CSV table of N, CA and C in Angstrom, one decimal:
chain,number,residue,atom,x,y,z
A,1,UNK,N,-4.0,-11.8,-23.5
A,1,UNK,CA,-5.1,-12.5,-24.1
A,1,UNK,C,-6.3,-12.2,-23.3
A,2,UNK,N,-7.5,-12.7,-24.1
A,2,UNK,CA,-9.0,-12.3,-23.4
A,2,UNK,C,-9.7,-13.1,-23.8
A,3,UNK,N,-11.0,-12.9,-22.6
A,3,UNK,CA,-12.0,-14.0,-23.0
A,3,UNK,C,-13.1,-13.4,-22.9
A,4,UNK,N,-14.3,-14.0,-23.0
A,4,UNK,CA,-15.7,-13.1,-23.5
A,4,UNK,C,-15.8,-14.0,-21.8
A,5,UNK,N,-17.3,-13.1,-21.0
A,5,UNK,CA,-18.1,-13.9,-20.2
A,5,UNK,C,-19.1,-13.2,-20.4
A,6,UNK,N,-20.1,-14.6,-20.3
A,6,UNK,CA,-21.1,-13.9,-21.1
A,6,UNK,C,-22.9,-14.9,-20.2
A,7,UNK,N,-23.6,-13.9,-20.1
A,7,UNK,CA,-25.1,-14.2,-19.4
A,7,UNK,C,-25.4,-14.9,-20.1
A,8,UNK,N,-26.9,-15.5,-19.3
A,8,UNK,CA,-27.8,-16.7,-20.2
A,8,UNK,C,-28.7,-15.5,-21.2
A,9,UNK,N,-28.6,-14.0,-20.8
A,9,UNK,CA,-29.2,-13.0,-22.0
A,9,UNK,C,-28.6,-12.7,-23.0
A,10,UNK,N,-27.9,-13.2,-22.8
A,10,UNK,CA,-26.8,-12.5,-24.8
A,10,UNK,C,-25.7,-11.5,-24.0
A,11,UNK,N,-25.8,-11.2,-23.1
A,11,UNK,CA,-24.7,-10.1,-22.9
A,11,UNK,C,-23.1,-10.4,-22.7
A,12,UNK,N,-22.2,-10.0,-23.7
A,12,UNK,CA,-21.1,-10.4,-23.3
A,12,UNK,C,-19.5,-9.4,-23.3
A,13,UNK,N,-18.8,-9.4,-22.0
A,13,UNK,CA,-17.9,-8.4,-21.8
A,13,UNK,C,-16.6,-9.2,-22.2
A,14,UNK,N,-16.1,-8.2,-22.8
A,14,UNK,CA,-14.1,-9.4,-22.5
A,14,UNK,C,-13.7,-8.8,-20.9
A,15,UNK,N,-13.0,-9.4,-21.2
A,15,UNK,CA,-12.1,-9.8,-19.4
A,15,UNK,C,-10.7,-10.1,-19.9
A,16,UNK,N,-10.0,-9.6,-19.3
A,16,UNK,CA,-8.3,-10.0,-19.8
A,16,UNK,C,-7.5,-11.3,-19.0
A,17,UNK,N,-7.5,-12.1,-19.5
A,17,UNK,CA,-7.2,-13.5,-18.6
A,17,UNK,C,-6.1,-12.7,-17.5
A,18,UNK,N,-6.7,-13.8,-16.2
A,18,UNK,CA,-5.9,-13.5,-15.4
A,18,UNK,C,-6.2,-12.0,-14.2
A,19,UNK,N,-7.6,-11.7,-15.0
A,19,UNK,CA,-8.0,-10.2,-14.1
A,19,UNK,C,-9.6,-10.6,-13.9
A,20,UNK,N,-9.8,-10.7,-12.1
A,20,UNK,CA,-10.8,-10.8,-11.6
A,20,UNK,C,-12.1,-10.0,-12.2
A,21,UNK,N,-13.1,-10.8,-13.0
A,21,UNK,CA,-14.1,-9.9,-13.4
A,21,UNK,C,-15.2,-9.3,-12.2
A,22,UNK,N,-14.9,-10.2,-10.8
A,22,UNK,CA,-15.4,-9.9,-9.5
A,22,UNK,C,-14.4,-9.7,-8.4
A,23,UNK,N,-14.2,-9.2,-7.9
A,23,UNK,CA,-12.9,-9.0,-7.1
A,23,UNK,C,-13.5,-9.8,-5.8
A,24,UNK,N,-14.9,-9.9,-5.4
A,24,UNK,CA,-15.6,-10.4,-4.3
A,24,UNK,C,-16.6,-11.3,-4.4
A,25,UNK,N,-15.7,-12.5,-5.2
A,25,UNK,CA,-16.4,-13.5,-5.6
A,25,UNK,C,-16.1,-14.4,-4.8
A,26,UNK,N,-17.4,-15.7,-4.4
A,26,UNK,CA,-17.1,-16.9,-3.6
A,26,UNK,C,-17.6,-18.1,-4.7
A,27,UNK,N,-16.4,-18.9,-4.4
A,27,UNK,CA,-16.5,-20.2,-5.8
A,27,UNK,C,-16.5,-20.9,-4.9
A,28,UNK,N,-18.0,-21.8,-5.3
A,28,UNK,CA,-18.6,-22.9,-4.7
A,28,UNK,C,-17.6,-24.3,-5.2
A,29,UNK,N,-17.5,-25.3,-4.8
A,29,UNK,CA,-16.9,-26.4,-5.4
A,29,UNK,C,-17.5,-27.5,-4.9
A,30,UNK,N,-18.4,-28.5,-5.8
A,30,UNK,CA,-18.9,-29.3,-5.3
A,30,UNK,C,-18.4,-31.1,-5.9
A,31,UNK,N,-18.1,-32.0,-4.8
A,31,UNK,CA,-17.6,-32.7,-5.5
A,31,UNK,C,-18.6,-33.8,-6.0
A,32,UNK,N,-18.1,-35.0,-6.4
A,32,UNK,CA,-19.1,-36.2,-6.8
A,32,UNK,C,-19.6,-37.4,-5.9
A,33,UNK,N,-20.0,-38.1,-6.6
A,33,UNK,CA,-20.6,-39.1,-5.5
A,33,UNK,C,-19.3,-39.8,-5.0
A,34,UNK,N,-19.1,-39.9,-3.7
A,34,UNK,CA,-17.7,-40.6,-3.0
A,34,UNK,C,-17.2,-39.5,-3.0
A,35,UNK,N,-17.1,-38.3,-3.4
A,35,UNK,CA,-15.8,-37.8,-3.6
A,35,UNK,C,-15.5,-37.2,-2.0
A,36,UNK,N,-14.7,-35.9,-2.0
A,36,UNK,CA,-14.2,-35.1,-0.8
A,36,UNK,C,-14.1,-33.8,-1.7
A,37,UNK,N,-13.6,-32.6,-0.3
A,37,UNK,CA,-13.0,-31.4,-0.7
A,37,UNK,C,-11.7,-31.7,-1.2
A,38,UNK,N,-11.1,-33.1,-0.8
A,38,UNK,CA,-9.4,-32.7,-1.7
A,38,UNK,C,-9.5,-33.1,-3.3
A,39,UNK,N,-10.5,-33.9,-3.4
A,39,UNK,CA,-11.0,-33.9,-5.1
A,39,UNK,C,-10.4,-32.7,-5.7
A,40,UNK,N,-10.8,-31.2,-5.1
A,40,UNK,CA,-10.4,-29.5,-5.4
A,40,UNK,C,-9.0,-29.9,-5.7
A,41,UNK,N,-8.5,-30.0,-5.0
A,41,UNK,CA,-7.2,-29.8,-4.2
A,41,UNK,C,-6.4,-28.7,-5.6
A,42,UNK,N,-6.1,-29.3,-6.7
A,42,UNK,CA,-5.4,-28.5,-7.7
A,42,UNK,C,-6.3,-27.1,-8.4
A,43,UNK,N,-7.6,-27.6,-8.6
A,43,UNK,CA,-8.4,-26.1,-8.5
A,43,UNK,C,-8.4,-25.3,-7.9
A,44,UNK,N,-8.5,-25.6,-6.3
A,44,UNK,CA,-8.1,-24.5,-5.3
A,44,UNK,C,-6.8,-24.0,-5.5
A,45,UNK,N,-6.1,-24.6,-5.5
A,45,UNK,CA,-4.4,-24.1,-5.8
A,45,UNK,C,-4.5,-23.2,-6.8
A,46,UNK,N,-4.6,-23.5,-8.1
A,46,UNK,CA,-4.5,-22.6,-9.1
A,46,UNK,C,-5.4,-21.5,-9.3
A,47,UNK,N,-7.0,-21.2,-8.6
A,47,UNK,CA,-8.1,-20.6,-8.7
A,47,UNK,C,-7.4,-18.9,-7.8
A,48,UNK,N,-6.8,-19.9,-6.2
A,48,UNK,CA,-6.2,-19.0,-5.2
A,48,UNK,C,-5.3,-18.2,-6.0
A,49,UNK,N,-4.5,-18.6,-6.9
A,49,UNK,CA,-2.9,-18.1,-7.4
A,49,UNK,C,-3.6,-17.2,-8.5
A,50,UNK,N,-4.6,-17.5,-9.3
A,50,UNK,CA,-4.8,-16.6,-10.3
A,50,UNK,C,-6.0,-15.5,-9.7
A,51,UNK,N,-6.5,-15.7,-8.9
A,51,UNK,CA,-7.5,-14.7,-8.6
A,51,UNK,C,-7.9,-14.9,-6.9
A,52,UNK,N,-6.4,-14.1,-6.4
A,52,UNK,CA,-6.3,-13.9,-4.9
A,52,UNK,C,-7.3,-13.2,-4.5
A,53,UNK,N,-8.1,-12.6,-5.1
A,53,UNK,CA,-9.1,-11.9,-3.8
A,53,UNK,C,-10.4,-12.6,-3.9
A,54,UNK,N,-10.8,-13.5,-4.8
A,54,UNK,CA,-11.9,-14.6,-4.8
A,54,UNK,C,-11.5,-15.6,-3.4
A,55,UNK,N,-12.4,-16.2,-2.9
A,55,UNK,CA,-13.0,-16.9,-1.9
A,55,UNK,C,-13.4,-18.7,-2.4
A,56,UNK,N,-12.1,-19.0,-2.3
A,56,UNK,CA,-12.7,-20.5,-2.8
A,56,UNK,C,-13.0,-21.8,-1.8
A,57,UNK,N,-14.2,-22.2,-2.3
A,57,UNK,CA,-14.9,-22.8,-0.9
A,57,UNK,C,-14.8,-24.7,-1.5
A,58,UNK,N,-14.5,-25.6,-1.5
A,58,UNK,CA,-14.5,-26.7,-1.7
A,58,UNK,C,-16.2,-26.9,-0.5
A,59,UNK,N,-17.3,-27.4,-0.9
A,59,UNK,CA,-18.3,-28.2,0.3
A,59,UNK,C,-17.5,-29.1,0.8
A,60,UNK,N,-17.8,-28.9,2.5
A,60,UNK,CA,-17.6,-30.2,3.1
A,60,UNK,C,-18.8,-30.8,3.9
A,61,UNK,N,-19.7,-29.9,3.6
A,61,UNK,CA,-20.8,-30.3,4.3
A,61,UNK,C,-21.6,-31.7,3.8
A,62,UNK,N,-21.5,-31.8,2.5
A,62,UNK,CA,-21.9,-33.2,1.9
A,62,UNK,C,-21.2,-34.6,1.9
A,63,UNK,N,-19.8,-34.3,2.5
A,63,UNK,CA,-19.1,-35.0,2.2
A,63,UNK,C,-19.3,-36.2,2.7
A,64,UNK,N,-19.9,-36.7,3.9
A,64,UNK,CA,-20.6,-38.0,4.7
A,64,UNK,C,-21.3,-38.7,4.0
A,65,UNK,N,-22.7,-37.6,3.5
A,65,UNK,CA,-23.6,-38.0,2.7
A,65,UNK,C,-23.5,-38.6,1.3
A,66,UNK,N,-23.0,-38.5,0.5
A,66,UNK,CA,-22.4,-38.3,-0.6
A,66,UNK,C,-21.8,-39.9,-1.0
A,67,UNK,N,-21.8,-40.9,-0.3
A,67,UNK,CA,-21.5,-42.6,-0.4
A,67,UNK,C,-22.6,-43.0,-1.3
A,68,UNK,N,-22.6,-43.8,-1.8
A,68,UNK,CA,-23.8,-45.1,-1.9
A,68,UNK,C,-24.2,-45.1,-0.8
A,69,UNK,N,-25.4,-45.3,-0.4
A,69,UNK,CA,-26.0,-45.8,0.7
A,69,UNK,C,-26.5,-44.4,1.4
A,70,UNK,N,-25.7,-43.2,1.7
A,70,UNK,CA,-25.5,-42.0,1.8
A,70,UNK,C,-27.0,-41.1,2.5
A,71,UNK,N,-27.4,-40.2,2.1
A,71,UNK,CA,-28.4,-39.2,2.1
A,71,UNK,C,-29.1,-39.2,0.6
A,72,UNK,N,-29.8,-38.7,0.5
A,72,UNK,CA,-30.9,-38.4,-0.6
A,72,UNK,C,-30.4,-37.2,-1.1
A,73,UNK,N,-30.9,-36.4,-2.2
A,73,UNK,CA,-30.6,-35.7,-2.8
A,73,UNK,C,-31.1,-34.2,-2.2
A,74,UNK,N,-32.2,-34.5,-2.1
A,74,UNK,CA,-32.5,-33.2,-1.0
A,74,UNK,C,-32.2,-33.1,0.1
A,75,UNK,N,-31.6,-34.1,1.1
A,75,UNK,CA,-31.0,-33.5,1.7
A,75,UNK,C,-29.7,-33.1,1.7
A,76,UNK,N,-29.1,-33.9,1.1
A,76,UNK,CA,-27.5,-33.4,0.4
A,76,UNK,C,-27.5,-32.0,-0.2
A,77,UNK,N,-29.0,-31.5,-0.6
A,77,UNK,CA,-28.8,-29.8,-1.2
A,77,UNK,C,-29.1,-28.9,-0.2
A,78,UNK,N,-30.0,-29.6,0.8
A,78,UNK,CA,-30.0,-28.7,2.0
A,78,UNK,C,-28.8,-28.9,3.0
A,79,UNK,N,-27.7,-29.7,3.2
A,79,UNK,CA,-26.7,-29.1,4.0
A,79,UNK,C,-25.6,-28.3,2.6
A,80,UNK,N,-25.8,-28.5,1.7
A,80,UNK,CA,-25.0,-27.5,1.1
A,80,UNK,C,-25.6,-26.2,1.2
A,81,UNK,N,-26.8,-26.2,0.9
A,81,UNK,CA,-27.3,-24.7,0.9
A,81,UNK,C,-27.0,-23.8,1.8
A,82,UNK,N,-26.8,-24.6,3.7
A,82,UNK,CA,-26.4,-24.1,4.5
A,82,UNK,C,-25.3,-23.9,4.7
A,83,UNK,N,-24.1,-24.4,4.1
A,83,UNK,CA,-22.9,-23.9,4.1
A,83,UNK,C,-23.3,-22.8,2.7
A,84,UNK,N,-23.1,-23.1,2.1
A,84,UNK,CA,-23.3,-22.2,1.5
A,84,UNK,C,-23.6,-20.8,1.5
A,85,UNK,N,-24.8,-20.0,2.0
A,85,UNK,CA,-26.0,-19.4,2.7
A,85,UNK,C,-24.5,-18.9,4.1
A,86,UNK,N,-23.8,-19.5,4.7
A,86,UNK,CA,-23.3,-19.0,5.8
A,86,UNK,C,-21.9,-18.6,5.4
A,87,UNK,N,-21.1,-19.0,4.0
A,87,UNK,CA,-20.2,-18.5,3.5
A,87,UNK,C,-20.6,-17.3,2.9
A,88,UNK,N,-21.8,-16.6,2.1
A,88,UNK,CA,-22.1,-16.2,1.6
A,88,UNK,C,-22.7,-14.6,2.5
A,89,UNK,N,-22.8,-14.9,3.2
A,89,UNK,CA,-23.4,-13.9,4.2
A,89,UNK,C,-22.0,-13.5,5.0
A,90,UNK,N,-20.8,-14.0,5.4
A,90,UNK,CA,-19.8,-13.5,5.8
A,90,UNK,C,-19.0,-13.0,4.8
A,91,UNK,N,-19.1,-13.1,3.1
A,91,UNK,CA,-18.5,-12.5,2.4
A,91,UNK,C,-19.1,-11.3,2.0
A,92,UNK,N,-20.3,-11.2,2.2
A,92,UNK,CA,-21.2,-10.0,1.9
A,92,UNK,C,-20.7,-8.8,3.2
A,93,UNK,N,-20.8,-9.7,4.2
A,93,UNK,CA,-20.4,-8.7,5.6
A,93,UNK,C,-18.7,-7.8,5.5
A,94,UNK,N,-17.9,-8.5,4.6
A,94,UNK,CA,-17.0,-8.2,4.8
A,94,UNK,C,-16.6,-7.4,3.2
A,95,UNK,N,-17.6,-7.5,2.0
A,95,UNK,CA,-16.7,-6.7,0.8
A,95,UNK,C,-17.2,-5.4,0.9
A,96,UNK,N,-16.6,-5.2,-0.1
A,96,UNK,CA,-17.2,-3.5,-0.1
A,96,UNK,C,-17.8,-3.2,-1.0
A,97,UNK,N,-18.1,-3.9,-2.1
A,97,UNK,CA,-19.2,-4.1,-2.8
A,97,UNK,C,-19.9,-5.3,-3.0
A,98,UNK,N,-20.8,-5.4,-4.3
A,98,UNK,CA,-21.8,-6.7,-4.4
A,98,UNK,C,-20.5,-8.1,-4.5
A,99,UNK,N,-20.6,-9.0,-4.1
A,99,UNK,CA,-20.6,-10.1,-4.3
A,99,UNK,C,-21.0,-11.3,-5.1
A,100,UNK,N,-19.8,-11.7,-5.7
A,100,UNK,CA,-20.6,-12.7,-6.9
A,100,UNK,C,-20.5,-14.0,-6.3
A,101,UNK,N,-21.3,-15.0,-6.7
A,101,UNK,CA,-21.5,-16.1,-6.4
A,101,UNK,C,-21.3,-16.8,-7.6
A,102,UNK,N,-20.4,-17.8,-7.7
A,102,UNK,CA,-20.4,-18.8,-8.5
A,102,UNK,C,-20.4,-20.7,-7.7
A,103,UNK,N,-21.1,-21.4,-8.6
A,103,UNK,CA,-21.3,-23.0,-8.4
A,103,UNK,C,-20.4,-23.9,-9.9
A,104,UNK,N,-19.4,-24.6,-9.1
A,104,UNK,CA,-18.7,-25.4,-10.1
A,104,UNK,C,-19.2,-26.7,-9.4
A,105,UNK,N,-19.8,-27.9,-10.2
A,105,UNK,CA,-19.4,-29.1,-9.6
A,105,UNK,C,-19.2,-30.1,-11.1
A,106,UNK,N,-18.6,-31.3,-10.4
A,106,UNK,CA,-18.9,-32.3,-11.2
A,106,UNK,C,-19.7,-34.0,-10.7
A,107,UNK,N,-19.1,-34.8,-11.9
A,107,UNK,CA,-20.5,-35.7,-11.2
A,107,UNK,C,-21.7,-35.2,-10.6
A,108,UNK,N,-21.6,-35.4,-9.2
A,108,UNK,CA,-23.2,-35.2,-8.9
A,108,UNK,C,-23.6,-33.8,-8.3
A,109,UNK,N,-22.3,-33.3,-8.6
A,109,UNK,CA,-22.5,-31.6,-8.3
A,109,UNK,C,-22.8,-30.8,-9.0
């Protein structure tokens, strides 16, 4: 089976489920308000199993911030940006071609 993926320009390729359309992709994972990295926990599991050479990153850098009472919103996007920004730069250092970046969150991600 196959799926289309497709830009915010109209462009769209099929992809055969199950085959990395990036082989050197890093998947952001951002959780919600209260949440943690183990919120992931079953995404990472299944993300790792179907597309081993992707880099899957749960944030933990928000995770303090991220209470009621917490951090602000800008700063909660500036310690993400820096994990982020520092995962991203060691996956660049290490593929052998471009690098895709993807952002999943929910709630307040």
């Amino acid at each position: 089976s196959s799926f289309q993926v497709s830009s915010k320009m109209g462009d769209s390729t099929p992809v055969e489920a199950g085959t990395p359309a990036d082989p050197n992709a890093v998947v952001f994972l951002a959780h919600g308000l209260g949440g943690n990295k183990t919120d992931w926990g079953v995404w990472v599991r299944t993300l790792e199993t179907r597309f081993p050479s992707w880099s899957i990153v749960p944030l933990e850098s928000i995770e303090g911030g991220s209470k009621f009472g917490g951090k602000g919103v800008d700063a909660l996007g500036d310690l993400a940006a820096d994990e982020m920004i520092t995962r991203i730069r060691a996956a660049a250092a290490e593929a052998t071609g471009r690098v895709a970046i993807h952002c999943v969150g929910h709630s307040m991600g």
